[in-house]
Coordinates of C-alpha atoms in Angstrom, one line a residue:
M1 CA 15.2 91.9 19.5
L2 CA 12.9 91.7 16.5
A3 CA 9.5 90.1 16.7
T4 CA 8.4 88.1 13.7
P5 CA 4.8 88.8 12.6
T6 CA 2.6 85.7 12.5
N7 CA 0.0 87.1 10.1
L8 CA 1.0 88.4 6.7
Q9 CA -1.6 89.9 4.3
L10 CA -1.7 90.3 0.6
L11 CA -4.3 92.3 -1.3
I12 CA -4.8 91.3 -4.9
N13 CA -7.0 93.0 -7.6
V14 CA -8.4 90.2 -9.7
R15 CA -10.4 90.3 -13.0
N16 CA -13.0 87.5 -13.1
Q17 CA -14.2 85.7 -16.2
G18 CA -17.0 88.3 -16.7
G19 CA -14.4 91.1 -16.8
D20 CA -15.3 92.5 -13.4
V21 CA -12.5 93.5 -11.0
M22 CA -12.7 92.2 -7.4
Q23 CA -10.2 92.5 -4.5
E24 CA -9.0 89.4 -2.8
N25 CA -7.4 89.4 0.6
I26 CA -5.0 86.5 1.4
T27 CA -3.7 86.1 4.9
A28 CA -1.0 83.7 5.9
N29 CA -0.9 82.7 9.6
V30 CA 2.5 81.0 10.0
S31 CA 2.0 80.2 13.7
E32 CA -1.3 78.4 13.1
D33 CA -0.2 77.0 9.7
T34 CA -3.3 78.4 8.0
I35 CA -4.1 80.5 4.9
T36 CA -7.3 82.5 4.5
L37 CA -8.7 83.9 1.2
E38 CA -11.5 86.4 1.4
F39 CA -13.5 88.3 -1.2
M40 CA -17.0 89.8 -1.9
R41 CA -18.9 88.4 -4.9
L42 CA -20.8 90.9 -7.1
D43 CA -24.1 89.6 -5.7
G44 CA -23.1 90.6 -2.2
V45 CA -22.1 87.2 -0.9
F46 CA -19.0 87.3 1.2
V47 CA -16.7 84.2 0.7
S48 CA -14.0 83.3 3.2
Q49 CA -11.9 80.1 2.7
L50 CA -9.6 78.9 5.4
V51 CA -7.1 76.1 4.9
D52 CA -5.6 74.5 8.0
F53 CA -2.5 72.7 6.8
T54 CA -1.7 70.9 10.1
N55 CA -5.1 69.2 10.2
E56 CA -5.8 69.1 6.5
V57 CA -9.1 70.8 6.8
E58 CA -10.6 73.4 4.5
A59 CA -13.4 75.6 5.8
M60 CA -15.5 77.6 3.2
K61 CA -17.7 80.2 4.9
L62 CA -20.4 82.1 3.0
I63 CA -22.2 85.1 4.4
I64 CA -25.4 85.5 2.3
P65 CA -27.4 88.8 2.6
G66 CA -31.2 88.6 2.9
E67 CA -33.2 89.5 -0.2
E68 CA -35.1 92.7 0.5
E69 CA -37.7 92.0 -2.2
L70 CA -38.8 88.9 -0.2
G71 CA -38.8 90.8 3.1
Q72 CA -35.7 89.2 4.4
T73 CA -33.6 91.2 6.8
G74 CA -30.1 90.4 8.0
H75 CA -28.0 87.6 6.6
Q76 CA -27.2 84.0 7.1
T77 CA -23.9 82.3 7.4
L78 CA -23.1 78.8 6.0
C79 CA -19.9 76.9 6.5
F80 CA -18.6 73.8 4.7
L81 CA -15.7 71.6 5.9
T82 CA -13.8 69.4 3.5
H83 CA -10.5 67.6 3.4
A84 CA -7.8 69.9 2.1
A85 CA -5.3 68.4 -0.3
Q86 CA -2.1 70.2 0.7
A87 CA -0.7 70.0 -2.8
D88 CA -3.5 72.3 -4.1
F89 CA -2.5 75.2 -1.9
I90 CA 0.6 77.3 -1.2
A91 CA 1.9 76.7 2.4
P92 CA 1.7 79.6 4.9
D93 CA 5.4 79.9 5.3
A94 CA 5.9 80.3 1.5
M95 CA 2.9 82.7 1.2
A96 CA 4.4 84.8 4.0
K97 CA 7.4 85.5 1.8
L98 CA 5.4 86.7 -1.2
R99 CA 5.6 90.4 -2.1
Q100 CA 3.9 92.5 -4.8
K101 CA 6.0 95.0 -6.8
N102 CA 2.9 96.6 -8.2
P103 CA 0.0 96.2 -5.7
G104 CA -2.5 98.2 -7.9
T105 CA -2.0 95.8 -10.9
I106 CA -5.1 93.9 -12.0
R107 CA -4.3 90.2 -12.1
V108 CA -5.9 87.5 -14.4
A109 CA -5.7 83.8 -13.6
E110 CA -3.1 82.0 -15.6
E111 CA -5.1 78.8 -15.4
D112 CA -8.8 78.0 -15.1
K113 CA -9.2 75.1 -12.8
G114 CA -13.0 75.0 -13.3
W115 CA -15.7 74.6 -10.8
R116 CA -15.5 72.2 -7.8
Q117 CA -18.8 70.8 -6.8
T118 CA -19.3 68.8 -3.6
T119 CA -22.2 67.5 -1.7
A120 CA -22.2 68.2 2.0
S121 CA -24.4 65.4 3.5
A122 CA -23.6 65.6 7.2
W123 CA -23.9 68.2 9.9
A124 CA -20.6 69.0 11.6
G125 CA -21.9 70.1 14.9
R126 CA -19.3 69.9 17.7
A127 CA -17.0 67.8 15.5
A128 CA -15.5 70.9 13.9
R129 CA -13.6 71.6 17.1
L130 CA -12.1 68.1 17.0
L131 CA -11.1 68.5 13.3
S132 CA -9.5 71.9 13.5
A133 CA -9.6 74.6 16.1
A134 CA -8.9 77.2 13.4
A135 CA -11.8 75.9 11.2
A136 CA -14.1 75.9 14.3
R137 CA -13.3 79.6 15.0
H138 CA -13.7 80.4 11.3
C139 CA -17.2 78.8 11.3
G140 CA -18.1 80.1 14.7
A141 CA -20.9 82.3 13.3
A142 CA -22.6 79.2 11.8
P143 CA -22.5 76.5 14.5
D144 CA -25.8 75.0 13.4
R145 CA -25.1 75.5 9.7
A146 CA -21.7 73.8 9.4
M147 CA -21.8 70.9 7.0
L148 CA -19.3 68.3 5.8
R149 CA -19.0 65.4 3.3
A150 CA -19.5 61.8 4.3
A151 CA -16.4 60.8 2.4
D152 CA -14.3 63.2 4.5
L153 CA -15.8 61.7 7.7
A154 CA -14.3 58.4 6.7
R155 CA -10.9 60.0 6.2
W156 CA -11.1 61.9 9.5
A157 CA -12.6 59.2 11.7
P158 CA -9.3 57.4 12.5
R159 CA -8.1 60.5 14.4
P160 CA -7.7 59.9 18.2
G161 CA -10.9 61.0 20.0
A162 CA -12.7 61.8 16.8
C163 CA -14.7 58.6 16.0
S164 CA -17.4 58.8 18.7
H165 CA -18.0 62.5 18.2
L166 CA -18.1 62.3 14.4
T167 CA -20.6 59.5 14.4
Y168 CA -22.8 61.2 17.1
T169 CA -23.0 64.6 15.5
T170 CA -23.6 63.8 11.8
P171 CA -27.3 63.2 11.1
Q172 CA -28.2 63.0 7.5
I173 CA -30.2 66.0 6.4
T174 CA -31.2 67.4 3.0
A175 CA -30.7 71.1 3.8
P176 CA -29.1 73.0 6.5
P177 CA -31.5 74.1 9.3
K178 CA -33.3 77.4 9.1
L179 CA -32.5 78.4 5.6
M180 CA -34.2 81.3 4.1
P181 CA -37.0 80.1 1.7
S182 CA -35.4 81.8 -1.4
L183 CA -32.2 79.7 -0.9
L184 CA -33.8 76.3 -0.7

């Protein structure tokens, strides 16, 4: 009897617009219906994006190192939850079937989709668990720094059991709590 793996991983070498080569790690979890993309930016910021297809939730996690010149040690973790439009992503079952003939090849994007700017105006708090168990685990290192957009709250509020928790845990704030001064 063969066991089917639930996590399949793809490592891709990517050349960015500045000509620098970075390695991206894409993981498809078929059993949880999620995709995770991870990479390290040149400035040392680790970016991890999880898309939960079942719950239509995207979780963007940033791990930002402290600035030694300012006497900052350690790092801080921020997480942003947004509604995921499924048409913008490749489904985990399709991703799991992808293979690379030449894994060492440096890839260049065929299309530049530009920047996506969003304003996270609400604190997610415990609501992350109600929206997506996978996103809550993904953002577990940043429970007090998980933010979401007010527009997405309106989209998610009709979910059973979500209304009271979403309204209760979303105070309006201008910056996530306890940010390092250099990042404000």
